[in-house]
């Protein structure tokens, strides 16, 4: 499957200061992660990819459903003001901005929606304003925009994970994405956009808990081995304490790239602020 459809797969973070333009007066804060993202972008450019599929936790949401953007375009903008708002700081000026507009592979997105619903996976296929054209534009969230900033400019498909759905359903969704890619002759790259524990810093918005380090250390080990299915073993208590937002997206990738096809390569892990960030290539 992987050789004919999924030709590149990676796990990346989406912290806004990864982009130099949004790092303010601390450009070296996430330099290690930034270097890893640049390397992943170079590696993706070396593959013959038709479309990039981003699995994000921060995009279009629908109660108890996965979502997929099937508009003609997606567009978003982030600024230093956005960074300040996320950590609860007071700031009045916008500062540096990052803007992105990408073409969506509508046919591929709609086909994934049809296949998912046919497989009893609840998928909302989302558009805006018109069926296609310049007005058919949906917002591009930071979970997509940040990793895409390092990748080649090509058509995208953005899928939102759904924590209300089971882990197994996320794996099955990944399987459907790969099957549709094969049936349509698409050579795809998959990005699982994942930040990890958010309770590493007592001054951060979620406070500190020792389970953050415990969970992240385990995640690093699982990803390094390519054992993504092991991410399903964390208890509800440790997830609540550590507050990761990467498990669900990584499991979609796990479904799209079966264990026998994975070639795990951990590029970096760091937590310079309150949340953990992993860069890894799975294929």
Short mmCIF file of C-alpha atoms in Angstrom, two decimals:
data_model
loop_
_atom_site.label_atom_id
_atom_site.label_comp_id
_atom_site.label_asym_id
_atom_site.label_seq_id
_atom_site.Cartn_x
_atom_site.Cartn_y
_atom_site.Cartn_z
CA UNK A 1 0.00 0.00 0.00
CA UNK A 2 2.63 2.51 1.06
CA UNK A 3 4.72 2.17 -2.10
CA UNK A 4 1.75 3.00 -4.34
CA UNK A 5 -0.09 5.66 -2.35
CA UNK A 6 1.52 7.00 0.82
CA UNK A 7 5.07 7.95 -0.14
CA UNK A 8 5.95 10.22 2.78
CA UNK A 9 4.64 10.40 6.34
CA UNK A 10 5.77 12.46 9.30
CA UNK A 11 4.79 13.68 12.75
CA UNK A 12 5.33 17.39 13.34
CA UNK A 13 4.41 19.95 16.00
CA UNK A 14 2.51 23.16 15.40
CA UNK A 15 3.73 25.65 17.99
CA UNK A 16 3.52 29.11 16.47
CA UNK A 17 7.03 30.29 17.52
CA UNK A 18 8.51 27.51 15.39
CA UNK A 19 8.19 30.10 12.62
CA UNK A 20 10.87 32.77 12.99
CA UNK A 21 8.32 35.42 12.04
CA UNK A 22 6.25 34.53 15.12
CA UNK A 23 9.10 34.00 17.59
CA UNK A 24 9.25 37.66 18.61
CA UNK A 25 12.41 38.50 20.53
CA UNK A 26 13.22 34.82 21.14
CA UNK A 27 14.14 33.49 17.67
CA UNK A 28 16.22 30.67 19.16
CA UNK A 29 13.44 29.41 21.43
CA UNK A 30 12.42 26.54 19.13
CA UNK A 31 15.49 26.46 16.89
CA UNK A 32 16.00 22.70 17.30
CA UNK A 33 12.45 21.95 16.18
CA UNK A 34 12.66 24.52 13.38
CA UNK A 35 15.76 22.81 11.99
CA UNK A 36 13.99 19.44 12.08
CA UNK A 37 10.96 20.87 10.29
CA UNK A 38 13.21 22.33 7.60
CA UNK A 39 14.80 18.91 7.15
CA UNK A 40 11.40 17.22 6.81
CA UNK A 41 10.43 19.80 4.21
CA UNK A 42 13.58 19.08 2.21
CA UNK A 43 12.90 15.35 2.40
CA UNK A 44 9.31 15.77 1.24
CA UNK A 45 10.48 17.84 -1.73
CA UNK A 46 12.64 14.90 -2.79
CA UNK A 47 9.55 12.68 -3.18
CA UNK A 48 7.12 12.75 -6.11
CA UNK A 49 4.11 13.86 -4.08
CA UNK A 50 0.78 14.89 -5.61
CA UNK A 51 -1.00 16.11 -2.48
CA UNK A 52 -0.28 16.73 1.19
CA UNK A 53 -2.82 15.39 3.69
CA UNK A 54 -2.69 17.18 7.05
CA UNK A 55 -4.36 15.65 10.09
CA UNK A 56 -5.00 18.48 12.56
CA UNK A 57 -6.69 18.77 15.95
CA UNK A 58 -7.44 22.49 15.54
CA UNK A 59 -9.41 22.80 12.32
CA UNK A 60 -13.07 22.55 11.41
CA UNK A 61 -15.05 20.88 14.20
CA UNK A 62 -18.34 19.01 14.13
CA UNK A 63 -19.88 17.28 17.13
CA UNK A 64 -19.03 13.59 17.24
CA UNK A 65 -17.67 13.58 13.67
CA UNK A 66 -14.44 13.81 11.75
CA UNK A 67 -14.34 16.65 9.24
CA UNK A 68 -12.63 17.14 5.91
CA UNK A 69 -12.31 20.41 4.01
CA UNK A 70 -13.63 20.10 0.44
CA UNK A 71 -13.45 23.76 -0.56
CA UNK A 72 -11.45 25.01 -3.54
CA UNK A 73 -9.00 26.82 -1.28
CA UNK A 74 -7.95 27.15 2.34
CA UNK A 75 -6.51 30.36 3.71
CA UNK A 76 -5.17 31.51 7.06
CA UNK A 77 -3.13 34.15 8.81
CA UNK A 78 -1.19 34.09 12.07
CA UNK A 79 0.62 36.87 13.89
CA UNK A 80 2.61 37.62 17.01
CA UNK A 81 -0.70 38.76 18.49
CA UNK A 82 -2.06 35.22 18.01
CA UNK A 83 0.90 33.84 19.97
CA UNK A 84 0.29 36.27 22.81
CA UNK A 85 -3.41 35.44 22.95
CA UNK A 86 -2.69 31.71 23.18
CA UNK A 87 -0.61 32.08 26.33
CA UNK A 88 -2.86 34.74 27.84
CA UNK A 89 -0.50 37.70 27.47
CA UNK A 90 -1.78 41.23 26.93
CA UNK A 91 -0.78 42.67 23.60
CA UNK A 92 -2.40 45.35 21.47
CA UNK A 93 -0.29 45.31 18.30
CA UNK A 94 -0.37 42.56 15.69
CA UNK A 95 3.37 42.48 14.97
CA UNK A 96 4.74 40.12 12.34
CA UNK A 97 2.23 38.21 10.21
CA UNK A 98 2.31 34.91 8.33
CA UNK A 99 -0.26 34.39 5.57
CA UNK A 100 -0.99 31.26 3.54
CA UNK A 101 -3.46 30.29 0.81
CA UNK A 102 -3.42 26.77 -0.62
CA UNK A 103 -5.32 24.91 -3.32
CA UNK A 104 -7.39 21.96 -2.09
CA UNK A 105 -7.60 18.66 -3.98
CA UNK A 106 -11.41 18.72 -3.89
CA UNK A 107 -11.93 15.44 -5.72
CA UNK A 108 -9.63 13.58 -3.35
CA UNK A 109 -11.22 15.20 -0.28
CA UNK A 110 -14.73 14.31 -1.38
CA UNK A 111 -13.69 10.76 -2.22
CA UNK A 112 -12.24 10.33 1.28
CA UNK A 113 -15.52 11.61 2.70
CA UNK A 114 -17.57 9.14 0.68
CA UNK A 115 -15.29 6.22 1.53
CA UNK A 116 -15.23 7.09 5.22
CA UNK A 117 -19.00 7.32 5.53
CA UNK A 118 -19.40 4.09 3.54
CA UNK A 119 -17.10 2.45 6.09
CA UNK A 120 -19.34 3.73 8.95
CA UNK A 121 -16.88 6.44 9.92
CA UNK A 122 -18.83 9.67 10.56
CA UNK A 123 -17.21 12.25 8.31
CA UNK A 124 -18.57 15.74 7.66
CA UNK A 125 -17.47 17.01 4.25
CA UNK A 126 -17.26 20.79 4.58
CA UNK A 127 -17.36 23.58 1.99
CA UNK A 128 -18.18 27.30 2.10
CA UNK A 129 -20.26 29.73 0.04
CA UNK A 130 -19.97 28.13 -3.42
CA UNK A 131 -19.22 24.66 -4.72
CA UNK A 132 -15.90 25.83 -6.18
CA UNK A 133 -14.05 28.98 -7.12
CA UNK A 134 -12.46 31.84 -5.21
CA UNK A 135 -15.32 32.17 -2.72
CA UNK A 136 -15.08 28.48 -1.83
CA UNK A 137 -12.44 29.11 0.83
CA UNK A 138 -12.25 27.66 4.34
CA UNK A 139 -9.97 28.77 7.19
CA UNK A 140 -6.53 27.23 7.51
CA UNK A 141 -5.80 26.59 11.20
CA UNK A 142 -2.40 26.81 12.88
CA UNK A 143 -2.24 23.02 13.19
CA UNK A 144 -2.05 22.95 9.40
CA UNK A 145 -0.43 26.28 8.54
CA UNK A 146 2.64 25.81 10.75
CA UNK A 147 3.83 22.46 9.33
CA UNK A 148 2.80 23.43 5.78
CA UNK A 149 5.04 26.49 6.02
CA UNK A 150 8.03 24.14 5.79
CA UNK A 151 6.65 21.92 3.04
CA UNK A 152 6.41 22.30 -0.76
CA UNK A 153 3.55 24.39 -2.13
CA UNK A 154 1.17 21.84 -3.58
CA UNK A 155 -2.50 20.85 -3.24
CA UNK A 156 -3.64 19.89 0.23
CA UNK A 157 -6.39 18.00 2.02
CA UNK A 158 -7.04 18.84 5.67
CA UNK A 159 -8.75 16.37 7.98
CA UNK A 160 -9.75 17.12 11.58
CA UNK A 161 -9.41 14.38 14.17
CA UNK A 162 -12.27 13.82 16.64
CA UNK A 163 -11.55 12.98 20.26
CA UNK A 164 -15.14 11.85 20.76
CA UNK A 165 -14.49 8.98 18.33
CA UNK A 166 -12.59 5.84 19.31
CA UNK A 167 -8.91 5.22 18.71
CA UNK A 168 -9.76 2.37 16.38
CA UNK A 169 -11.90 4.68 14.27
CA UNK A 170 -8.92 7.00 13.84
CA UNK A 171 -6.83 4.07 12.63
CA UNK A 172 -9.59 3.02 10.25
CA UNK A 173 -9.78 6.57 8.90
CA UNK A 174 -6.10 6.41 8.03
CA UNK A 175 -6.71 3.13 6.24
CA UNK A 176 -9.46 4.74 4.17
CA UNK A 177 -7.25 7.70 3.23
CA UNK A 178 -4.55 5.35 1.94
CA UNK A 179 -7.06 3.18 0.06
CA UNK A 180 -8.62 6.17 -1.67
CA UNK A 181 -5.17 7.49 -2.58
CA UNK A 182 -4.34 4.16 -4.18
CA UNK A 183 -7.64 3.91 -6.06
CA UNK A 184 -7.25 7.47 -7.43
CA UNK A 185 -3.56 7.15 -8.24
CA UNK A 186 -2.56 9.88 -5.78
CA UNK A 187 0.94 9.82 -4.33
CA UNK A 188 0.39 11.46 -0.97
CA UNK A 189 2.37 12.82 1.95
CA UNK A 190 0.71 12.63 5.36
CA UNK A 191 1.46 15.06 8.17
CA UNK A 192 0.17 14.14 11.61
CA UNK A 193 0.17 17.58 13.26
CA UNK A 194 0.79 16.85 16.93
CA UNK A 195 1.83 18.79 19.99
CA UNK A 196 2.25 16.63 23.07
CA UNK A 197 1.93 17.22 26.80
CA UNK A 198 0.87 20.77 27.68
CA UNK A 199 1.61 20.72 31.45
CA UNK A 200 5.40 21.07 31.51
CA UNK A 201 5.53 24.59 32.93
CA UNK A 202 3.81 25.91 36.08
CA UNK A 203 3.59 29.36 34.46
CA UNK A 204 1.95 27.96 31.31
CA UNK A 205 -1.80 28.16 30.64
CA UNK A 206 -2.39 24.59 31.88
CA UNK A 207 -0.01 24.54 34.84
CA UNK A 208 2.46 21.76 35.70
CA UNK A 209 1.99 18.05 36.29
CA UNK A 210 4.64 15.30 36.56
CA UNK A 211 2.66 13.13 34.14
CA UNK A 212 3.65 15.47 31.30
CA UNK A 213 7.23 14.22 31.34
CA UNK A 214 6.08 10.63 31.88
CA UNK A 215 3.76 10.70 28.87
CA UNK A 216 6.18 12.51 26.57
CA UNK A 217 9.04 10.14 27.42
CA UNK A 218 6.79 7.20 26.55
CA UNK A 219 5.63 8.86 23.31
CA UNK A 220 9.24 9.49 22.22
CA UNK A 221 10.00 5.80 22.80
CA UNK A 222 6.90 4.64 20.90
CA UNK A 223 7.56 6.89 17.93
CA UNK A 224 11.25 5.98 17.84
CA UNK A 225 10.27 2.29 17.54
CA UNK A 226 7.42 3.01 15.14
CA UNK A 227 4.95 1.45 17.58
CA UNK A 228 2.24 4.06 17.11
CA UNK A 229 -0.51 1.69 18.27
CA UNK A 230 1.08 1.80 21.73
CA UNK A 231 -0.21 5.36 22.04
CA UNK A 232 -3.63 3.85 22.76
CA UNK A 233 -2.39 2.44 26.10
CA UNK A 234 -2.31 5.67 28.13
CA UNK A 235 -4.93 5.87 30.87
CA UNK A 236 -7.58 8.57 30.86
CA UNK A 237 -6.01 9.92 34.05
CA UNK A 238 -2.56 10.47 32.58
CA UNK A 239 -4.07 12.03 29.44
CA UNK A 240 -6.10 14.44 31.57
CA UNK A 241 -3.04 15.32 33.66
CA UNK A 242 -0.58 15.70 30.76
CA UNK A 243 -3.02 17.14 28.19
CA UNK A 244 -1.48 15.91 24.93
CA UNK A 245 -3.16 16.70 21.62
CA UNK A 246 -1.15 14.36 19.40
CA UNK A 247 -2.43 10.83 20.03
CA UNK A 248 -5.43 11.00 17.70
CA UNK A 249 -3.63 12.41 14.67
CA UNK A 250 -0.76 9.95 15.09
CA UNK A 251 -3.25 7.08 15.04
CA UNK A 252 -4.68 8.26 11.72
CA UNK A 253 -1.12 8.12 10.37
CA UNK A 254 -0.80 4.64 11.90
CA UNK A 255 -3.77 3.48 9.85
CA UNK A 256 -2.41 4.97 6.65
CA UNK A 257 1.08 3.52 7.12
CA UNK A 258 0.90 -0.06 8.47
CA UNK A 259 3.63 -1.30 10.84
CA UNK A 260 5.41 -3.31 8.15
CA UNK A 261 5.85 -0.18 6.01
CA UNK A 262 7.11 2.17 8.71
CA UNK A 263 10.69 3.39 8.76
CA UNK A 264 10.77 5.46 11.95
CA UNK A 265 13.37 8.19 12.30
CA UNK A 266 13.16 10.52 15.28
CA UNK A 267 14.60 13.89 14.35
CA UNK A 268 14.07 15.80 17.58
CA UNK A 269 12.16 16.28 20.80
CA UNK A 270 12.13 19.43 22.89
CA UNK A 271 9.94 21.33 25.31
CA UNK A 272 11.31 24.89 25.59
CA UNK A 273 7.95 26.19 26.84
CA UNK A 274 4.90 24.48 28.35
CA UNK A 275 4.28 21.85 25.64
CA UNK A 276 6.31 19.04 24.09
CA UNK A 277 7.23 18.91 20.39
CA UNK A 278 8.33 15.91 18.36
CA UNK A 279 9.59 15.80 14.78
CA UNK A 280 9.75 12.33 13.26
CA UNK A 281 9.55 10.68 9.89
CA UNK A 282 7.56 7.45 9.68
CA UNK A 283 8.00 6.76 5.96
#
